[in-house]
CSV table of C-alpha atoms in Angstrom, one decimal:
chain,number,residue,atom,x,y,z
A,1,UNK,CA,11.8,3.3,25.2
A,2,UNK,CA,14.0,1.6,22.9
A,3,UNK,CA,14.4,-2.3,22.8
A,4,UNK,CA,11.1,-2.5,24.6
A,5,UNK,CA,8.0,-3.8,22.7
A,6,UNK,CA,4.8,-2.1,22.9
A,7,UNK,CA,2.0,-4.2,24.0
A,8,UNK,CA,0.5,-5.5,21.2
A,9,UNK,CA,-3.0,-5.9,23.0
A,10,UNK,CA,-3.5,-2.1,22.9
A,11,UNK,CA,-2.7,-1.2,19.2
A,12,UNK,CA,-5.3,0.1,17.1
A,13,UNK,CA,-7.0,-2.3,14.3
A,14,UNK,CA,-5.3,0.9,11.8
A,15,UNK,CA,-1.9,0.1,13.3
A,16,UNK,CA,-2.2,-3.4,13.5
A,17,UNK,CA,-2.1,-3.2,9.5
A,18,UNK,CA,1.0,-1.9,9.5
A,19,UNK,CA,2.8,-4.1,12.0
A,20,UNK,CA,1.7,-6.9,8.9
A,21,UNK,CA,5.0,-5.3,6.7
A,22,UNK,CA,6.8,-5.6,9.8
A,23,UNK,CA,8.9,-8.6,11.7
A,24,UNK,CA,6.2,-8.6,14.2
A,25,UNK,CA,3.2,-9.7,11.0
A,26,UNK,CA,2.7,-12.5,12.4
A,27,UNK,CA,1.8,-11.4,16.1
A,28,UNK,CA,-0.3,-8.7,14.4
A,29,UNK,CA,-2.4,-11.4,12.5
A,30,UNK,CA,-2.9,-13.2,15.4
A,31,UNK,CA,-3.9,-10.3,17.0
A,32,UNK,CA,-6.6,-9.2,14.5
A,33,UNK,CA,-7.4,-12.7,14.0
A,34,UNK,CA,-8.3,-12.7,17.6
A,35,UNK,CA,-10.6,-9.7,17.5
A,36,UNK,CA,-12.6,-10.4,14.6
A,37,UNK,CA,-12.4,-13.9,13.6
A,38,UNK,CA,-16.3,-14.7,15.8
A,39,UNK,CA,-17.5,-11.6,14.4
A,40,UNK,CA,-16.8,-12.7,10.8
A,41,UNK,CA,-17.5,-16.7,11.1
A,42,UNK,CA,-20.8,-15.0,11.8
A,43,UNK,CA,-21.1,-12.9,9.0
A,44,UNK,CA,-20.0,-15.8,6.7
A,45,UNK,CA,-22.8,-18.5,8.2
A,46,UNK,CA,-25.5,-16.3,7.8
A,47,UNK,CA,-24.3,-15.1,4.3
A,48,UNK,CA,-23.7,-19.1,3.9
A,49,UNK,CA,-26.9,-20.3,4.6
A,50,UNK,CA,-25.5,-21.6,7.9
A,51,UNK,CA,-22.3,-23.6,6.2
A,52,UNK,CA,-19.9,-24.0,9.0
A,53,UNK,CA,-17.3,-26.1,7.1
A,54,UNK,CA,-17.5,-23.8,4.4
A,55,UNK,CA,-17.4,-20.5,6.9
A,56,UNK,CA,-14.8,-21.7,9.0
A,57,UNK,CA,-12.8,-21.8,5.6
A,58,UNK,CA,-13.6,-18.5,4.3
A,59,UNK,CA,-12.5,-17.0,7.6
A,60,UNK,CA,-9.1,-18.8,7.2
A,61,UNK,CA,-8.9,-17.4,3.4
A,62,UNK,CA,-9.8,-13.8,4.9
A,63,UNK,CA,-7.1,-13.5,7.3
A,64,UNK,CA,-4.4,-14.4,4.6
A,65,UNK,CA,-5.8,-12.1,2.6
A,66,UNK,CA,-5.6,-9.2,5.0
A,67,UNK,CA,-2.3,-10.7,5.3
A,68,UNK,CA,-1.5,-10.6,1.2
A,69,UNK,CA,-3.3,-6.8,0.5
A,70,UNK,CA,-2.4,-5.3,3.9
A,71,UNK,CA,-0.3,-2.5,1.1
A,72,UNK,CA,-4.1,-2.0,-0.3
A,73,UNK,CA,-5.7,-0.8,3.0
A,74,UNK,CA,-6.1,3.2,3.0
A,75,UNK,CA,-5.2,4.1,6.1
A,76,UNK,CA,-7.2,7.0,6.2
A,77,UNK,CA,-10.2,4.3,6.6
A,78,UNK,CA,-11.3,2.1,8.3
A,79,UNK,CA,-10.1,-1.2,9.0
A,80,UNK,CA,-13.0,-2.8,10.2
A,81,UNK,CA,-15.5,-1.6,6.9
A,82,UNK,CA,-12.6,-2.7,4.1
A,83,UNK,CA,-11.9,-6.2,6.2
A,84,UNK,CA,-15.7,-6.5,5.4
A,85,UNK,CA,-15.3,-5.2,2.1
A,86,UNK,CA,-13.0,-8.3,1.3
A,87,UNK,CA,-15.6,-10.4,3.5
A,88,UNK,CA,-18.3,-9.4,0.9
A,89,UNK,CA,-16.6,-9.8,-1.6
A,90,UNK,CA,-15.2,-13.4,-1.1
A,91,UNK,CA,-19.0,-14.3,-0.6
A,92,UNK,CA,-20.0,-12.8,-4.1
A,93,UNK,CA,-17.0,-15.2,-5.7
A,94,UNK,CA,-18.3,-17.8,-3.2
A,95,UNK,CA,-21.8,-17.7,-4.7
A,96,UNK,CA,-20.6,-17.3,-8.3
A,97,UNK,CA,-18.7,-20.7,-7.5
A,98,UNK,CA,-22.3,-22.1,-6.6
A,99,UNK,CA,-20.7,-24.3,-4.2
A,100,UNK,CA,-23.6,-23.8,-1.2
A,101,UNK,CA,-24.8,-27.3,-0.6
A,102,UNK,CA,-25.0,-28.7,3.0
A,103,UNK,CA,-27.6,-26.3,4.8
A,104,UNK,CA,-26.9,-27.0,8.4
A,105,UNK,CA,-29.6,-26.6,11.4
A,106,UNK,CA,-32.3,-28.1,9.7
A,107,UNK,CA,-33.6,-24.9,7.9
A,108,UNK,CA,-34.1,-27.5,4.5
A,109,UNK,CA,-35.4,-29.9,7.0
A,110,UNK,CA,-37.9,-27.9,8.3
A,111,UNK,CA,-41.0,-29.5,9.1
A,112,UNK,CA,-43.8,-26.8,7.6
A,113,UNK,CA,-46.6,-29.2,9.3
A,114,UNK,CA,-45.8,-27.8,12.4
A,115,UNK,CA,-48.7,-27.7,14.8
A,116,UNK,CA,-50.0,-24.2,14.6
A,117,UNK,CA,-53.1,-24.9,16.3
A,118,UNK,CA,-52.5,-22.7,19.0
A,119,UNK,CA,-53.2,-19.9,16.5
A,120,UNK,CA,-49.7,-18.0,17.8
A,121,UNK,CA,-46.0,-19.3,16.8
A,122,UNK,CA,-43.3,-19.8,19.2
A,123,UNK,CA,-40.4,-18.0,18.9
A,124,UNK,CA,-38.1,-20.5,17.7
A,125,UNK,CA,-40.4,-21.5,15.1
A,126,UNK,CA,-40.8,-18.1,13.8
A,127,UNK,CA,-36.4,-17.8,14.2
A,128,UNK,CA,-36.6,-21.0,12.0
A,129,UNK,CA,-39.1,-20.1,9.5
A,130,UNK,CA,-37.1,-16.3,9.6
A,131,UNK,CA,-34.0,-18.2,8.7
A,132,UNK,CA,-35.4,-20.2,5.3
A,133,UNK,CA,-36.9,-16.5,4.5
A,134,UNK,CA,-33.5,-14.7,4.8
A,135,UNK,CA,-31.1,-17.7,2.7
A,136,UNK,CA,-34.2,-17.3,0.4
A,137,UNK,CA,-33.1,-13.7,-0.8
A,138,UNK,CA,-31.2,-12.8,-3.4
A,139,UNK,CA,-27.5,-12.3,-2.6
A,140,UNK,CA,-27.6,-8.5,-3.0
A,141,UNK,CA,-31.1,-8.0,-0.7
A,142,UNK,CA,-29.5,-10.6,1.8
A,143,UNK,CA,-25.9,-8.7,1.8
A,144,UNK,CA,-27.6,-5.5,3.2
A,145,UNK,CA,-29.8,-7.5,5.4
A,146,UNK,CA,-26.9,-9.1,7.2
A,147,UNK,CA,-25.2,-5.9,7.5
A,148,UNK,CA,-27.8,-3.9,8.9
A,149,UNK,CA,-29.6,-6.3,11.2
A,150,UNK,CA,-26.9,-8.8,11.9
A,151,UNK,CA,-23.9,-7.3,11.7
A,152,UNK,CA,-25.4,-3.9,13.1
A,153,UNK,CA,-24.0,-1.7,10.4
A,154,UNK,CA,-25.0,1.9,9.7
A,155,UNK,CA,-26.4,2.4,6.3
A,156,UNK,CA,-23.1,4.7,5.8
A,157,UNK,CA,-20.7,1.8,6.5
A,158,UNK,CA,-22.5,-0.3,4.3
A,159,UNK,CA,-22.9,1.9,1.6
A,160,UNK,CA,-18.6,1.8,2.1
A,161,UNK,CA,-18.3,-2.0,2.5
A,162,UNK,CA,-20.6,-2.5,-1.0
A,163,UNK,CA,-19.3,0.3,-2.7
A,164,UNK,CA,-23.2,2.0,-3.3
A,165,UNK,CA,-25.0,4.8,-2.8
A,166,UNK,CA,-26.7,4.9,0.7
A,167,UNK,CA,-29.8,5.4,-0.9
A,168,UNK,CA,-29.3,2.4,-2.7
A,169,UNK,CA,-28.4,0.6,0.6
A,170,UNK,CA,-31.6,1.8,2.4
A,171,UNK,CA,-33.8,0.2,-0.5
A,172,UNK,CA,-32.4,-2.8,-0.6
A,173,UNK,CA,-33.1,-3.6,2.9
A,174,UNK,CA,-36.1,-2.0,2.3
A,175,UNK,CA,-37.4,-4.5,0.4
A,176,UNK,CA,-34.9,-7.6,1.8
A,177,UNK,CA,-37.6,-6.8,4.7
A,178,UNK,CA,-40.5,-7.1,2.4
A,179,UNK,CA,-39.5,-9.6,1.0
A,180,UNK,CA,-39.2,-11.8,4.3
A,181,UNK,CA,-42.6,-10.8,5.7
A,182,UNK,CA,-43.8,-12.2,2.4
A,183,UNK,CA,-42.0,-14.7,2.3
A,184,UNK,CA,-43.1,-16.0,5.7
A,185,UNK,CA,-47.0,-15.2,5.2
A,186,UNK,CA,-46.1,-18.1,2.2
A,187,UNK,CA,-45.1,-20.4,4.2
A,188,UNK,CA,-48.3,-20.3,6.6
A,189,UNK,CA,-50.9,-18.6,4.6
A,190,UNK,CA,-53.6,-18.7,7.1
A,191,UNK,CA,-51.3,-17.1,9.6
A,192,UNK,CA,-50.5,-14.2,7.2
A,193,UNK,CA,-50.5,-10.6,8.5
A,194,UNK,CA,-52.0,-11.4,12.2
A,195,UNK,CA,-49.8,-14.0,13.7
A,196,UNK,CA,-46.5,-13.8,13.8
A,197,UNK,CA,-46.9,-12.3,17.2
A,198,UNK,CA,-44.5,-13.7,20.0
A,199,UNK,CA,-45.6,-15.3,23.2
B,1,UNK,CA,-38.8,-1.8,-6.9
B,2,UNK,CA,-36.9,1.5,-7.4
B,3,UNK,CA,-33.5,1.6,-6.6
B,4,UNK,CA,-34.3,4.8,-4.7
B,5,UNK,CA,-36.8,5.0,-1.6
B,6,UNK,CA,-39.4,7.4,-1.4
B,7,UNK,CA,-39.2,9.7,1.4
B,8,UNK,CA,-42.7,7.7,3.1
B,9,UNK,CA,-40.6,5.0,2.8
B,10,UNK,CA,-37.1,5.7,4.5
B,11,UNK,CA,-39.4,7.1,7.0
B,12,UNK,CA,-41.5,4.1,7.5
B,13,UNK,CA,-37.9,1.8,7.4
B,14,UNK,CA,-36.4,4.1,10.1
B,15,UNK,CA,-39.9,3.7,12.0
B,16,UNK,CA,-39.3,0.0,11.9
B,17,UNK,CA,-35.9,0.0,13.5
B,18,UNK,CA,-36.8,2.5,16.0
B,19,UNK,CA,-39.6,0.1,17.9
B,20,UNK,CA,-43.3,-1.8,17.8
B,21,UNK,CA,-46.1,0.0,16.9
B,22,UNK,CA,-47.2,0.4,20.2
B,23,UNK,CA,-44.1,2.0,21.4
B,24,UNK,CA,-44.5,5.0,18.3
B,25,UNK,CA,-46.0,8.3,19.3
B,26,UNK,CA,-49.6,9.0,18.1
B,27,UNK,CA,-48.5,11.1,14.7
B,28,UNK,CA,-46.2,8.3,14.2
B,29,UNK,CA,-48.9,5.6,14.4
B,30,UNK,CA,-50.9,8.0,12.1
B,31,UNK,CA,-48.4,8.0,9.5
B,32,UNK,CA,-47.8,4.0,9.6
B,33,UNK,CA,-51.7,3.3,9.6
B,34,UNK,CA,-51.0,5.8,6.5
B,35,UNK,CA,-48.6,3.5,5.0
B,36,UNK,CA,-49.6,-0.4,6.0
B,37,UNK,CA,-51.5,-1.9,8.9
B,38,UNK,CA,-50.2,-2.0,12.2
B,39,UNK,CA,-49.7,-6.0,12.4
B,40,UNK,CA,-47.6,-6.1,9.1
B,41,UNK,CA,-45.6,-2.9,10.7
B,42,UNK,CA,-44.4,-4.8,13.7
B,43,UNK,CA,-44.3,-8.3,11.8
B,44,UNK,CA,-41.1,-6.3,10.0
B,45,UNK,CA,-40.1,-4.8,13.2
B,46,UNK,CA,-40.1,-8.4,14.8
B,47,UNK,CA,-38.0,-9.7,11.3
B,48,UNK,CA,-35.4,-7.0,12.5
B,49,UNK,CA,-35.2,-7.6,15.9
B,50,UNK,CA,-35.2,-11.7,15.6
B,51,UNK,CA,-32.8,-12.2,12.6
B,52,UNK,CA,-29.7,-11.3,15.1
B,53,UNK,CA,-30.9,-14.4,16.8
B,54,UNK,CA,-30.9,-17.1,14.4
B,55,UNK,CA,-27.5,-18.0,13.8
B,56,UNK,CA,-25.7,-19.4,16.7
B,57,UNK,CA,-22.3,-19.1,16.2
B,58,UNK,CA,-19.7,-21.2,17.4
B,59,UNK,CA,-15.7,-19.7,18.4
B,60,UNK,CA,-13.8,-19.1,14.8
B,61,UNK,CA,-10.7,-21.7,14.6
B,62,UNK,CA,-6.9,-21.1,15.6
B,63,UNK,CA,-5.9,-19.6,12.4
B,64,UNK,CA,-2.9,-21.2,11.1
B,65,UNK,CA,-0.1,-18.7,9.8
B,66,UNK,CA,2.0,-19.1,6.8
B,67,UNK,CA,4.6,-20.6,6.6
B,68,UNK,CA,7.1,-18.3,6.2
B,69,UNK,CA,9.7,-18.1,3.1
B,70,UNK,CA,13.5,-19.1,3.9
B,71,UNK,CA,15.5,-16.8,3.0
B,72,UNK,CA,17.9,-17.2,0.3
B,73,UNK,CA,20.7,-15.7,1.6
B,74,UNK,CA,20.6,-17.8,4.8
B,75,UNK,CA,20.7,-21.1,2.6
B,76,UNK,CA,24.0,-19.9,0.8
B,77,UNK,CA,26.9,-21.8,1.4
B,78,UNK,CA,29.9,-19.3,0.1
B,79,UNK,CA,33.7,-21.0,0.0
B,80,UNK,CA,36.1,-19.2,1.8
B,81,UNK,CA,38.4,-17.8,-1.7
B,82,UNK,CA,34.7,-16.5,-3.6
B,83,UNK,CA,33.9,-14.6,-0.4
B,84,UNK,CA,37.6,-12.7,0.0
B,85,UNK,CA,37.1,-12.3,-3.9
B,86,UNK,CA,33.5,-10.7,-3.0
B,87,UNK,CA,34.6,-8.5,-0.5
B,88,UNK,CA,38.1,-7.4,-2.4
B,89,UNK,CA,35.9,-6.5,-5.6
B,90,UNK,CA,33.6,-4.6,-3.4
B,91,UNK,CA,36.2,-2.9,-2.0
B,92,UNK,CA,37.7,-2.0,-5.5
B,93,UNK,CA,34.4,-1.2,-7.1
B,94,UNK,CA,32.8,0.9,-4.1
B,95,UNK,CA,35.6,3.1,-2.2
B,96,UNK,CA,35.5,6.1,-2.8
B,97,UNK,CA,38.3,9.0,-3.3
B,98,UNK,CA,38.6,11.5,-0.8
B,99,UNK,CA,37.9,14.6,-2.1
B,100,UNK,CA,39.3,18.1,0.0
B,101,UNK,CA,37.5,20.7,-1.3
B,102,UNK,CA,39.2,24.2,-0.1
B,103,UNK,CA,37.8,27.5,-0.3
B,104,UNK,CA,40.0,30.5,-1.1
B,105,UNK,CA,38.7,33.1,0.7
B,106,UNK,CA,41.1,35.8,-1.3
B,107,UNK,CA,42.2,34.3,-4.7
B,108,UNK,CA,45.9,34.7,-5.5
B,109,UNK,CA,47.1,36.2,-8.6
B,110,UNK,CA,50.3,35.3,-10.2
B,111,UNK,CA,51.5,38.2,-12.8
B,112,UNK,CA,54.9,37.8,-14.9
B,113,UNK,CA,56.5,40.4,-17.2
B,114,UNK,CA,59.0,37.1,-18.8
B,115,UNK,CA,58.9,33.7,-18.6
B,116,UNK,CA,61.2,31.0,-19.7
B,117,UNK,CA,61.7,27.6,-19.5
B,118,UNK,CA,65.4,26.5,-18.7
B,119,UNK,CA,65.3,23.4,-20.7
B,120,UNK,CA,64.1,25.9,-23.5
B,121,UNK,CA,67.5,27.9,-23.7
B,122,UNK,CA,68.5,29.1,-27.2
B,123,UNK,CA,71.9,30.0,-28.1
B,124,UNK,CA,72.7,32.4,-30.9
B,125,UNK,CA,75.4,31.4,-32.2
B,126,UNK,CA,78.0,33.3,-34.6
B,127,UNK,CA,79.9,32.1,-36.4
B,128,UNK,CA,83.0,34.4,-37.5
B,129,UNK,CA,84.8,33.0,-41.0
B,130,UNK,CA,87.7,34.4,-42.7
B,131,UNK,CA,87.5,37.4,-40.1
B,132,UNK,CA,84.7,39.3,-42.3
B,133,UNK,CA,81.7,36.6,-43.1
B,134,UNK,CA,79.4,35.8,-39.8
B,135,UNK,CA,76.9,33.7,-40.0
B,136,UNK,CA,74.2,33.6,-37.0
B,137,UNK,CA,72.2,30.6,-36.5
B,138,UNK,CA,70.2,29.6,-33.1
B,139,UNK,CA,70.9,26.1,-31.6
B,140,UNK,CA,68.8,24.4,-28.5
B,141,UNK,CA,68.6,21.5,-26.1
B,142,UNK,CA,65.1,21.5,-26.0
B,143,UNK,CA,63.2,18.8,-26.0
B,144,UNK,CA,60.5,18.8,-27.9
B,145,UNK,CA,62.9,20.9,-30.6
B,146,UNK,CA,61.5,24.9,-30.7
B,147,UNK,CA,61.7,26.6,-33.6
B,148,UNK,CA,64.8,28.2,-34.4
B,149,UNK,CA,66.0,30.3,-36.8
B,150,UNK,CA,67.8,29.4,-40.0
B,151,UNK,CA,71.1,30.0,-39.9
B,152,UNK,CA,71.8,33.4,-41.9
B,153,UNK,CA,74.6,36.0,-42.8
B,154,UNK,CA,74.6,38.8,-40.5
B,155,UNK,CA,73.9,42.0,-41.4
B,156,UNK,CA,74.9,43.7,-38.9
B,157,UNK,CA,78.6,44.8,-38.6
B,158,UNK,CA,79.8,42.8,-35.3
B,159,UNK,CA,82.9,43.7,-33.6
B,160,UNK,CA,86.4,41.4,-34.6
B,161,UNK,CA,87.0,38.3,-32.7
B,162,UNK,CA,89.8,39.3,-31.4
B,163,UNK,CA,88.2,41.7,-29.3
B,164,UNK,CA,85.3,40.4,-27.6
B,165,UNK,CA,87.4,39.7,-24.7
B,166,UNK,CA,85.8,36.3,-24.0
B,167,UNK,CA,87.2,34.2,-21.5
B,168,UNK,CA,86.9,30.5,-23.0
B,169,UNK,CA,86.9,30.7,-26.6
B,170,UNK,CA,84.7,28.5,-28.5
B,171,UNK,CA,82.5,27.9,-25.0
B,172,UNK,CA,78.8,28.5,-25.0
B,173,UNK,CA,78.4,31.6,-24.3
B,174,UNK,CA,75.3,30.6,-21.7
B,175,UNK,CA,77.8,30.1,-19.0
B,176,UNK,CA,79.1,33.5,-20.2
B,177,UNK,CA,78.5,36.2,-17.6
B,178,UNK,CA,77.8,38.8,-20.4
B,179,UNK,CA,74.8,36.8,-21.6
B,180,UNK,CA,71.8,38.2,-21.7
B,181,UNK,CA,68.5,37.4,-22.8
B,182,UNK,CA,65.7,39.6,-24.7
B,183,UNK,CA,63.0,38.1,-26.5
B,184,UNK,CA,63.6,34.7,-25.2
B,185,UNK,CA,66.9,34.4,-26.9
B,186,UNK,CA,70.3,35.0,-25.2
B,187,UNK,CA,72.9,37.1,-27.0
């Protein structure tokens, strides 16, 4: 009905983009901002190596950047895969800018003479070792990791978000997961292949 | 390392995100025992299941909007004289003619066997001398000048003066009731 305002709670993520050109922009931001912003401080700590100064920024920098290329977005996609397109992105410049110091939550400080002498690892041990294995990938294997695993992607999403090949998406976290068993047999030889099982 | 999988290993990565070892029917713990051993199969199925677990993450911040742009036009102070001036130039430069376009159904056609003009009247005028010699020349009022005639002997034999009857001598004839016209010129 005219003069009334539609509530803004119940537009799609799609038409939320366009409200950006619109007088209401600023609602809409808010409102996508609201939605995703968790999701994507996530995405950027674990991409980060757990950087929360440095996440919190580049969640800041995403939102006015949805906000500058809102004319970009293809509206025949989806919003949620090319707002983690920019995401990935922004972490490739990020890395190129090799500006990645203050590890947070101890995973530098972790103390490798941990009492094993139990013969089985805890589980937050194991989550702590899994954490210096994962930062320890290369930026491309990690990407794909974080997607799948953390983010819960499908391989197809990905493949959209990274611009690649889904077959090139599968191998890479392929061996992002090989790469982390070995990496965590390293780090406790004697443990290797027939430990890592939780309590 | 291939960019591509092999299809033992898609199949062995889609094992690993579908459960443990344990969990796996018994042709599906064939083909794994195939492929590694069953404690590295569910060390990679517990790297799966774990790393959405090792990042606590705390509530994103309030995001903080740009500021917005003034806009120029709000900032403009216009006098009083340059805005009239404005709007009486627009009003110059941007109305617009009204145009009445009419369709004519039947068009009308005009014929005309003569035309004249009235401001293009010719006299003929003759002049009798010494009662044999006339001399016939055209004179007009209009303006621009037509062409006339030079002014020659006649060749014809015209009646005497004396009898042409007319009422005002040495009058124009155009006023003359016995005035006629043929060819545009009035005799």
């Amino acid at each position: 009905m005219f003069g009334l305002k539609k509530d803004i709670h119940s537009f799609t993520d799609e038409a939320l983009i366009q409200l950006l050109s619109t007088r209401r922009c600023n609602e809409a931001l808010t409102e996508i901002h609201a939605r995703y912003s968790k999701k994507v401080l996530g995405f950027f700590l674990r991409m980060t190596k757990g950087n929360r100064e440095k996440s919190h920024d580049l969640v800041q920098d995403l939102f006015l950047r949805i906000l500058e290329k809102h004319h970009l977005f293809d509206p025949t996609k989806r919003f949620y895969t090319w707002m983690y397109a920019i995401a990935s992105n922004m972490v490739k410049s990020s890395f190129r800018e090799k500006n990645h110091e203050g590890i947070e939550e101890g995973s530098k400080a972790f103390d490798f003479h941990h009492d094993f002498s139990d013969n089985r690892l805890d589980r937050e041990v194991f989550q702590r070792l899994l954490k210096v294995a994962i930062e320890q990938l290369e930026e491309h294997h990690r990407l794909a990791f974080v997607l799948r695993y953390m983010e819960e992607m499908s391989v197809k999403e990905i493949a959209e978000i990274i611009e690649q090949p889904e077959g090139t998406v599968k191998s890479r976290i392929f061996y992002a997961t090989k790469k982390i068993t070995q990496a965590l047999n390293e780090f406790i030889p004697e443990q290797a292949g027939q430990h890592f099982k939780l309590s | 390392m291939g960019a591509q999988l092999n299809k033992e290993q898609e199949q062995l990565l889609a094992l690993q995100e579908k459960s443990f070892f344990a969990d796996l029917t018994a042709e599906e713990q064939t083909f794994v025992l195939r492929q590694t051993s069953q404690d590295a199969f569910d060390e990679a199925r517990m790297v799966l299941t774990e790393s959405k677990a090792i990042y606590s993450v705390p509530e994103a911040r309030p995001l903080v909007l740009p500021a917005a742009a003034p806009s120029r036009f709000r900032l403009m102070v216009v006098p009083f004289s340059s805005a009239a001036a404005a709007a009486l130039l627009t009003f110059i430069f941007f109305r617009k003619e009204t145009i009445i376009v009419q369709t004519v159904d039947k068009p009308i056609y005009l014929t005309a066997d003569t035309v004249y003009l009235k401001d293009k009247i010719v006299d003929t005028v003759i002049e009798y001398r010494e009662g044999k010699t006339i001399y016939v020349h055209e004179k007009t009022n209009a303006h621009p000048n037509i062409k006339l005639s030079e002014k020659v002997k006649s060749n014809e034999i015209l009646p005497p003066l004396t009898t042409l009857g007319l009422k005002n001598r040495g009058e124009s004839m155009r006023e003359d009731n016995l005035v006629g016209i043929m060819d545009g010129v009035f005799y």
